[in-house]
Short mmCIF file of C-alpha atoms in Angstrom, two decimals:
data_model
loop_
_atom_site.label_atom_id
_atom_site.label_comp_id
_atom_site.label_asym_id
_atom_site.label_seq_id
_atom_site.Cartn_x
_atom_site.Cartn_y
_atom_site.Cartn_z
CA MET A 1 -13.45 -54.03 -88.20
CA ALA A 2 -11.37 -56.95 -86.71
CA THR A 3 -13.12 -59.89 -85.44
CA ILE A 4 -12.83 -61.88 -82.23
CA TYR A 5 -11.44 -65.00 -84.44
CA GLU A 6 -8.59 -62.62 -86.13
CA VAL A 7 -7.60 -61.67 -82.52
CA ALA A 8 -7.66 -65.37 -81.44
CA ALA A 9 -5.48 -66.27 -84.47
CA LEU A 10 -2.94 -63.42 -83.87
CA ALA A 11 -2.82 -63.94 -80.07
CA GLY A 12 -2.59 -67.97 -80.73
CA VAL A 13 -5.42 -68.99 -78.62
CA SER A 14 -8.91 -70.13 -79.10
CA PRO A 15 -11.97 -67.54 -79.56
CA ALA A 16 -13.30 -68.45 -76.25
CA THR A 17 -10.12 -67.53 -74.47
CA VAL A 18 -10.36 -64.15 -76.00
CA SER A 19 -14.20 -63.80 -74.84
CA ARG A 20 -12.78 -64.76 -71.19
CA VAL A 21 -10.42 -62.11 -71.32
CA MET A 22 -12.73 -59.52 -72.62
CA ASN A 23 -15.29 -60.36 -70.34
CA GLY A 24 -12.98 -60.27 -67.12
CA VAL A 25 -12.83 -64.08 -66.50
CA SER A 26 -9.69 -65.18 -65.12
CA VAL A 27 -6.98 -66.52 -67.28
CA SER A 28 -3.27 -67.11 -67.27
CA PRO A 29 -1.43 -63.75 -67.17
CA GLU A 30 0.58 -64.74 -70.19
CA ARG A 31 -2.54 -65.59 -72.10
CA SER A 32 -4.23 -62.31 -71.18
CA LYS A 33 -1.20 -60.31 -71.99
CA ARG A 34 -1.47 -61.91 -75.61
CA VAL A 35 -4.98 -61.38 -76.16
CA ARG A 36 -4.78 -57.67 -74.92
CA GLU A 37 -1.92 -56.90 -77.25
CA ALA A 38 -3.34 -58.47 -80.07
CA ALA A 39 -6.81 -56.83 -79.60
CA GLU A 40 -4.78 -53.42 -79.37
CA ALA A 41 -2.95 -54.14 -82.64
CA LEU A 42 -6.15 -54.99 -84.40
CA SER A 43 -7.86 -52.12 -83.17
CA PHE A 44 -10.42 -54.81 -81.89
CA ARG A 45 -13.34 -53.28 -79.80
CA PRO A 46 -16.21 -55.94 -78.06
CA ASN A 47 -19.69 -55.10 -78.95
CA ARG A 48 -20.63 -53.57 -75.91
CA VAL A 49 -24.52 -53.63 -76.67
CA ALA A 50 -24.56 -57.46 -77.71
CA ARG A 51 -22.56 -58.12 -74.35
CA THR A 52 -24.93 -56.21 -72.18
CA LEU A 53 -28.13 -57.75 -73.36
CA ARG A 54 -26.32 -61.20 -73.14
CA ARG A 55 -25.48 -60.72 -69.49
CA GLN A 56 -28.41 -58.88 -68.56
CA HIS A 57 -26.34 -55.88 -66.98
CA SER A 58 -23.80 -53.14 -68.24
CA GLU A 59 -20.23 -53.06 -68.39
CA VAL A 60 -20.08 -50.28 -65.33
CA ILE A 61 -19.80 -50.95 -61.52
CA ALA A 62 -20.76 -48.10 -59.12
CA LEU A 63 -18.48 -47.14 -56.41
CA VAL A 64 -20.77 -45.59 -53.68
CA ILE A 65 -18.41 -43.41 -51.01
CA PRO A 66 -19.29 -41.18 -48.25
CA ASP A 67 -16.80 -38.26 -49.07
CA ILE A 68 -14.72 -37.95 -52.01
CA GLU A 69 -12.85 -35.20 -50.65
CA ASN A 70 -11.07 -37.59 -48.16
CA PRO A 71 -7.91 -38.69 -49.73
CA PHE A 72 -8.34 -41.85 -48.15
CA PHE A 73 -11.67 -42.73 -50.36
CA THR A 74 -9.92 -40.94 -53.33
CA SER A 75 -7.15 -43.50 -52.97
CA MET A 76 -9.56 -46.20 -52.46
CA ALA A 77 -11.19 -45.41 -55.76
CA ARG A 78 -8.37 -45.43 -57.58
CA GLY A 79 -7.77 -48.88 -56.56
CA VAL A 80 -11.23 -49.95 -57.48
CA GLU A 81 -10.99 -48.34 -61.24
CA ASP A 82 -7.22 -49.69 -61.87
CA VAL A 83 -8.69 -53.52 -61.45
CA ALA A 84 -12.24 -52.58 -63.34
CA GLN A 85 -10.66 -51.06 -66.32
CA ALA A 86 -8.10 -53.74 -66.40
CA ALA A 87 -11.36 -56.14 -66.69
CA GLY A 88 -13.30 -53.72 -69.12
CA TYR A 89 -15.58 -52.23 -66.88
CA SER A 90 -16.02 -48.43 -66.15
CA VAL A 91 -16.59 -47.04 -62.77
CA LEU A 92 -19.47 -44.75 -61.83
CA LEU A 93 -18.34 -42.56 -58.92
CA CYS A 94 -21.36 -41.83 -56.02
CA ASN A 95 -20.65 -39.41 -53.30
CA THR A 96 -23.31 -39.48 -50.45
CA ASP A 97 -21.84 -37.18 -48.11
CA ASP A 98 -23.17 -39.53 -45.54
CA ASP A 99 -26.68 -38.93 -46.48
CA HIS A 100 -28.78 -42.20 -46.41
CA ASP A 101 -31.35 -40.42 -48.61
CA LYS A 102 -28.97 -39.59 -51.23
CA GLU A 103 -27.43 -43.11 -50.82
CA ALA A 104 -30.66 -44.81 -51.31
CA ARG A 105 -31.16 -42.80 -54.56
CA TYR A 106 -28.05 -43.57 -55.68
CA LEU A 107 -28.77 -47.12 -55.66
CA ASP A 108 -32.25 -46.79 -57.18
CA ILE A 109 -30.13 -45.22 -60.26
CA ALA A 110 -27.45 -48.34 -60.08
CA VAL A 111 -30.69 -50.71 -60.53
CA GLY A 112 -31.95 -48.58 -62.96
CA ALA A 113 -29.13 -48.19 -64.83
CA ASN A 114 -28.58 -52.20 -65.06
CA ILE A 115 -25.05 -51.49 -63.07
CA ALA A 116 -23.28 -54.79 -62.99
CA GLY A 117 -22.36 -54.45 -59.21
CA VAL A 118 -21.61 -52.10 -56.52
CA VAL A 119 -18.76 -51.27 -54.15
CA ILE A 120 -19.95 -49.34 -51.00
CA ALA A 121 -18.88 -47.55 -48.05
CA ALA A 122 -22.03 -47.24 -45.97
CA ALA A 123 -23.32 -43.77 -44.83
CA GLY A 124 -23.98 -46.08 -41.68
CA ASP A 125 -25.70 -49.13 -40.02
CA ARG A 126 -29.03 -47.97 -41.65
CA SER A 127 -27.79 -48.44 -45.30
CA ASP A 128 -30.19 -50.44 -47.05
CA VAL A 129 -28.78 -52.46 -50.18
CA LYS A 130 -31.75 -54.72 -50.41
CA VAL A 131 -32.83 -53.26 -53.65
CA LEU A 132 -29.56 -54.32 -55.13
CA ILE A 133 -29.57 -57.89 -53.56
CA ASP A 134 -33.36 -58.70 -54.87
CA ARG A 135 -32.39 -57.75 -58.24
CA GLY A 136 -29.10 -60.22 -58.10
CA ARG A 137 -26.70 -57.36 -58.23
CA PRO A 138 -23.35 -57.95 -56.48
CA VAL A 139 -22.35 -55.84 -53.43
CA VAL A 140 -19.03 -55.50 -51.72
CA ALA A 141 -18.67 -53.22 -48.55
CA VAL A 142 -15.56 -51.34 -47.89
CA ASP A 143 -14.14 -49.74 -44.99
CA ARG A 144 -17.75 -49.69 -43.34
CA GLY A 145 -20.68 -52.21 -44.37
CA PRO A 146 -24.38 -51.74 -44.15
CA HIS A 147 -25.63 -53.73 -41.18
CA GLY A 148 -27.57 -56.82 -41.55
CA PHE A 149 -26.61 -58.10 -44.84
CA ASP A 150 -24.72 -60.89 -45.82
CA ILE A 151 -22.36 -59.36 -48.63
CA ASP A 152 -18.56 -59.55 -49.27
CA ALA A 153 -16.66 -57.05 -47.42
CA VAL A 154 -12.82 -55.60 -47.36
CA THR A 155 -12.07 -53.85 -44.16
CA VAL A 156 -9.10 -53.38 -41.54
CA ASP A 157 -9.04 -54.13 -37.92
CA ASN A 158 -10.38 -50.93 -36.57
CA ARG A 159 -10.41 -52.04 -33.18
CA ALA A 160 -6.79 -53.37 -32.89
CA GLY A 161 -5.86 -49.95 -34.77
CA GLY A 162 -7.36 -47.74 -32.03
CA ARG A 163 -6.18 -50.07 -29.44
CA ALA A 164 -2.66 -49.68 -30.74
CA ALA A 165 -2.64 -46.16 -31.16
CA THR A 166 -3.93 -45.27 -28.06
CA THR A 167 -1.36 -47.82 -26.44
CA SER A 168 1.29 -45.78 -27.97
CA LEU A 169 0.42 -42.75 -26.42
CA PHE A 170 0.61 -44.46 -22.97
CA ASP A 171 4.02 -45.82 -23.91
CA GLN A 172 4.90 -42.17 -24.39
CA GLY A 173 4.07 -41.27 -21.01
CA PHE A 174 0.74 -39.76 -21.66
CA ARG A 175 -2.38 -40.81 -19.18
CA ARG A 176 -5.36 -38.41 -19.69
CA ILE A 177 -5.76 -39.92 -23.26
CA ALA A 178 -9.22 -38.49 -25.08
CA CYS A 179 -10.80 -40.06 -28.24
CA VAL A 180 -12.29 -38.02 -31.07
CA THR A 181 -14.38 -40.60 -33.29
CA GLY A 182 -16.98 -40.54 -35.91
CA PRO A 183 -20.91 -40.68 -35.83
CA ARG A 184 -22.59 -43.46 -33.72
CA ASP A 185 -24.06 -45.41 -36.41
CA VAL A 186 -20.86 -45.74 -38.39
CA GLU A 187 -19.16 -49.18 -37.28
CA THR A 188 -15.73 -47.76 -38.12
CA ALA A 189 -16.44 -44.89 -35.55
CA THR A 190 -17.46 -47.53 -32.78
CA GLN A 191 -14.88 -50.14 -33.32
CA ARG A 192 -12.13 -47.67 -33.25
CA ALA A 193 -13.26 -45.96 -29.92
CA ASP A 194 -13.94 -49.43 -28.57
CA GLY A 195 -10.03 -49.88 -29.54
CA TRP A 196 -9.34 -46.75 -27.25
CA ALA A 197 -11.41 -47.77 -24.47
CA ASP A 198 -9.52 -51.06 -24.92
CA ALA A 199 -6.09 -49.60 -24.15
CA LEU A 200 -7.59 -47.53 -21.21
CA ALA A 201 -8.97 -50.47 -19.64
CA ALA A 202 -5.56 -52.24 -19.51
CA HIS A 203 -4.09 -48.93 -17.80
CA GLY A 204 -6.65 -48.27 -15.11
CA GLY A 205 -9.86 -47.66 -16.49
CA ALA A 206 -11.60 -45.51 -19.32
CA ASP A 207 -12.97 -42.10 -18.70
CA HIS A 208 -16.05 -41.64 -21.13
CA ALA A 209 -16.01 -37.96 -20.18
CA LEU A 210 -13.20 -37.98 -22.96
CA LEU A 211 -15.33 -39.49 -25.76
CA ARG A 212 -16.54 -37.65 -28.31
CA HIS A 213 -18.37 -38.07 -31.53
CA ALA A 214 -18.12 -36.06 -34.33
CA ASN A 215 -18.79 -36.07 -38.20
CA PHE A 216 -15.85 -37.24 -39.77
CA ARG A 217 -14.54 -34.10 -41.27
CA ILE A 218 -12.42 -31.11 -40.47
CA ASP A 219 -15.24 -29.07 -38.62
CA GLY A 220 -15.94 -32.04 -36.34
CA GLY A 221 -12.47 -32.50 -35.18
CA GLU A 222 -12.27 -28.99 -34.46
CA GLN A 223 -15.52 -28.84 -32.72
CA ALA A 224 -14.57 -31.89 -30.31
CA MET A 225 -11.01 -30.76 -29.72
CA THR A 226 -12.34 -27.47 -28.30
CA GLU A 227 -14.81 -29.19 -26.21
CA LEU A 228 -12.10 -31.59 -24.89
CA LEU A 229 -9.55 -28.75 -24.18
CA ASP A 230 -12.34 -26.52 -22.59
CA LEU A 231 -12.96 -29.32 -19.73
CA PRO A 232 -12.08 -28.47 -16.06
CA GLU A 233 -9.39 -31.24 -16.52
CA PRO A 234 -8.55 -31.53 -20.15
CA PRO A 235 -6.97 -34.46 -21.92
CA ASP A 236 -2.89 -34.44 -22.13
CA ALA A 237 -3.40 -36.77 -25.22
CA VAL A 238 -5.96 -37.44 -28.01
CA PHE A 239 -6.76 -40.37 -30.52
CA VAL A 240 -8.57 -38.99 -33.48
CA ALA A 241 -10.42 -41.90 -35.52
CA ASN A 242 -9.93 -40.42 -39.14
CA ASN A 243 -7.48 -38.29 -41.32
CA LEU A 244 -9.99 -35.24 -41.53
CA MET A 245 -10.87 -34.94 -37.87
CA SER A 246 -7.22 -35.01 -37.03
CA VAL A 247 -6.77 -32.06 -39.46
CA GLY A 248 -9.36 -30.15 -37.12
CA ALA A 249 -8.06 -31.33 -34.15
CA LEU A 250 -4.67 -30.05 -34.68
CA ARG A 251 -5.87 -26.91 -35.85
CA VAL A 252 -7.45 -26.16 -32.44
CA LEU A 253 -4.26 -27.69 -30.85
CA SER A 254 -2.20 -25.09 -33.06
CA GLN A 255 -4.38 -22.19 -31.79
CA ARG A 256 -3.88 -22.82 -28.32
CA GLY A 257 -0.15 -23.17 -28.34
CA LEU A 258 -0.64 -27.20 -27.74
CA LEU A 259 1.01 -29.08 -30.85
CA PRO A 260 2.80 -32.16 -30.25
CA PRO A 261 4.69 -33.12 -28.09
CA ALA A 262 2.82 -30.40 -25.93
CA VAL A 263 -0.07 -32.60 -26.17
CA GLY A 264 -0.05 -36.13 -27.63
CA VAL A 265 -1.77 -37.09 -30.63
CA ALA A 266 -2.55 -40.58 -32.38
CA MET A 267 -4.56 -40.77 -35.51
CA PHE A 268 -6.28 -43.34 -38.03
CA GLY A 269 -5.11 -42.62 -41.50
CA ASP A 270 -2.46 -40.32 -42.70
CA LEU A 271 -2.89 -36.57 -42.78
CA PRO A 272 -4.01 -35.36 -45.93
CA PHE A 273 -1.05 -32.95 -46.07
CA MET A 274 2.05 -32.54 -43.95
CA PRO A 275 2.49 -29.45 -41.89
CA LEU A 276 5.83 -27.43 -42.49
CA ALA A 277 7.26 -28.45 -39.50
CA PRO A 278 7.23 -32.31 -38.93
CA LEU A 279 5.42 -33.25 -35.67
CA PRO A 280 5.66 -36.14 -33.20
CA ILE A 281 2.41 -37.79 -34.29
CA THR A 282 1.70 -41.78 -33.89
CA VAL A 283 -0.19 -42.92 -37.10
CA VAL A 284 -2.27 -45.76 -37.97
CA GLN A 285 -1.66 -46.24 -41.62
CA LEU A 286 -4.22 -47.79 -44.02
CA PRO A 287 -3.96 -49.76 -47.22
CA ALA A 288 -6.57 -47.61 -48.78
CA ARG A 289 -5.56 -48.48 -52.46
CA LEU A 290 -5.37 -52.17 -51.78
CA ILE A 291 -8.63 -51.85 -50.09
CA GLY A 292 -10.12 -50.63 -53.40
CA THR A 293 -8.25 -53.41 -55.61
CA THR A 294 -9.11 -56.01 -53.28
CA ALA A 295 -13.16 -55.02 -53.31
CA ALA A 296 -13.32 -54.48 -56.95
CA GLY A 297 -11.24 -58.22 -57.67
CA LEU A 298 -14.20 -59.73 -55.24
CA LEU A 299 -17.02 -57.83 -57.25
CA LEU A 300 -15.76 -59.02 -60.20
CA GLU A 301 -15.82 -62.69 -59.21
CA ARG A 302 -19.34 -62.33 -58.09
CA ILE A 303 -20.21 -60.72 -61.45
CA ASN A 304 -18.85 -63.74 -63.29
CA GLY A 305 -20.82 -66.36 -61.47
CA ASP A 306 -19.02 -66.77 -58.23
CA ASP A 307 -21.52 -68.29 -55.66
CA GLN A 308 -19.38 -69.14 -52.63
CA PRO A 309 -20.63 -67.85 -49.22
CA ALA A 310 -19.79 -64.11 -48.48
CA ARG A 311 -16.28 -63.18 -47.49
CA THR A 312 -14.77 -60.63 -45.10
CA ILE A 313 -11.03 -59.94 -45.86
CA VAL A 314 -9.43 -58.05 -43.10
CA LEU A 315 -6.27 -56.16 -44.29
CA ARG A 316 -3.40 -55.31 -41.97
CA ASN A 317 -2.66 -51.90 -40.42
CA ARG A 318 0.47 -50.33 -39.96
CA LEU A 319 1.49 -48.41 -36.67
CA VAL A 320 4.23 -45.82 -37.56
CA GLN A 321 5.67 -42.77 -35.39
CA HIS A 322 6.45 -39.50 -37.21
#
């Protein structure tokens, strides 16, 4: 079996540089490439047991998300894995179904298994990552964060996105615009609804009878859209605050013969699949994979000793008209 010294000699670098590359510590791209090519040529594999004992944690990070069936989180997970794998880490995927108890069990498992760090899209404001922080395990929040913890976060400007999407419906001539958003205890849901309310306030005032909270899933969108259409004075347009609820809302609109442009639709995040016939829908596109790669990068920096104050990185949305 090849040694670290043989890899260093073939790559033309010091053994310390080989160690830095294998431990995910930043070195120049050119040196990192040489080390990885030399390691592959010599079939070099680091002693993972020794590394785990030395570091006091495993070479595994946990990704805790609320819904693996949502393509947004699937794409984000791919971004996390790409960065983690390049640094020699594996990813443990934990699906919470927006269940706080299930989430808490996963976090306990992460501590018990000496997970190196956690990327988490919190189940809600009551999510508690104290068990990780108390053990010195770094945590990075994505999309939505647990309330009251000073940790790194990667997100998008949800309020601005909701405002822009709703404003686009006004620009198309719609005036009675509803909002279907997620649970009240999820910050992304409230922020996107706040953006909707901002746009309505700028055009004469918000009608909160047109606001519905649902469960961020297809059935939630169906139920909320049904309630809105059954009002004595139904809306002529709707802003839907995530992609799966948009599928449910469009199903109900289709059943009622009210697909766009008969009723205006704006949504947060791309549809998981496009309908056979193109529909005039406004979409706030989310950089899901970039959220994942950015969060994994922050987490690896923390794992490798970065102790600067917590950072929040806000990535840009893009409004497109289909």
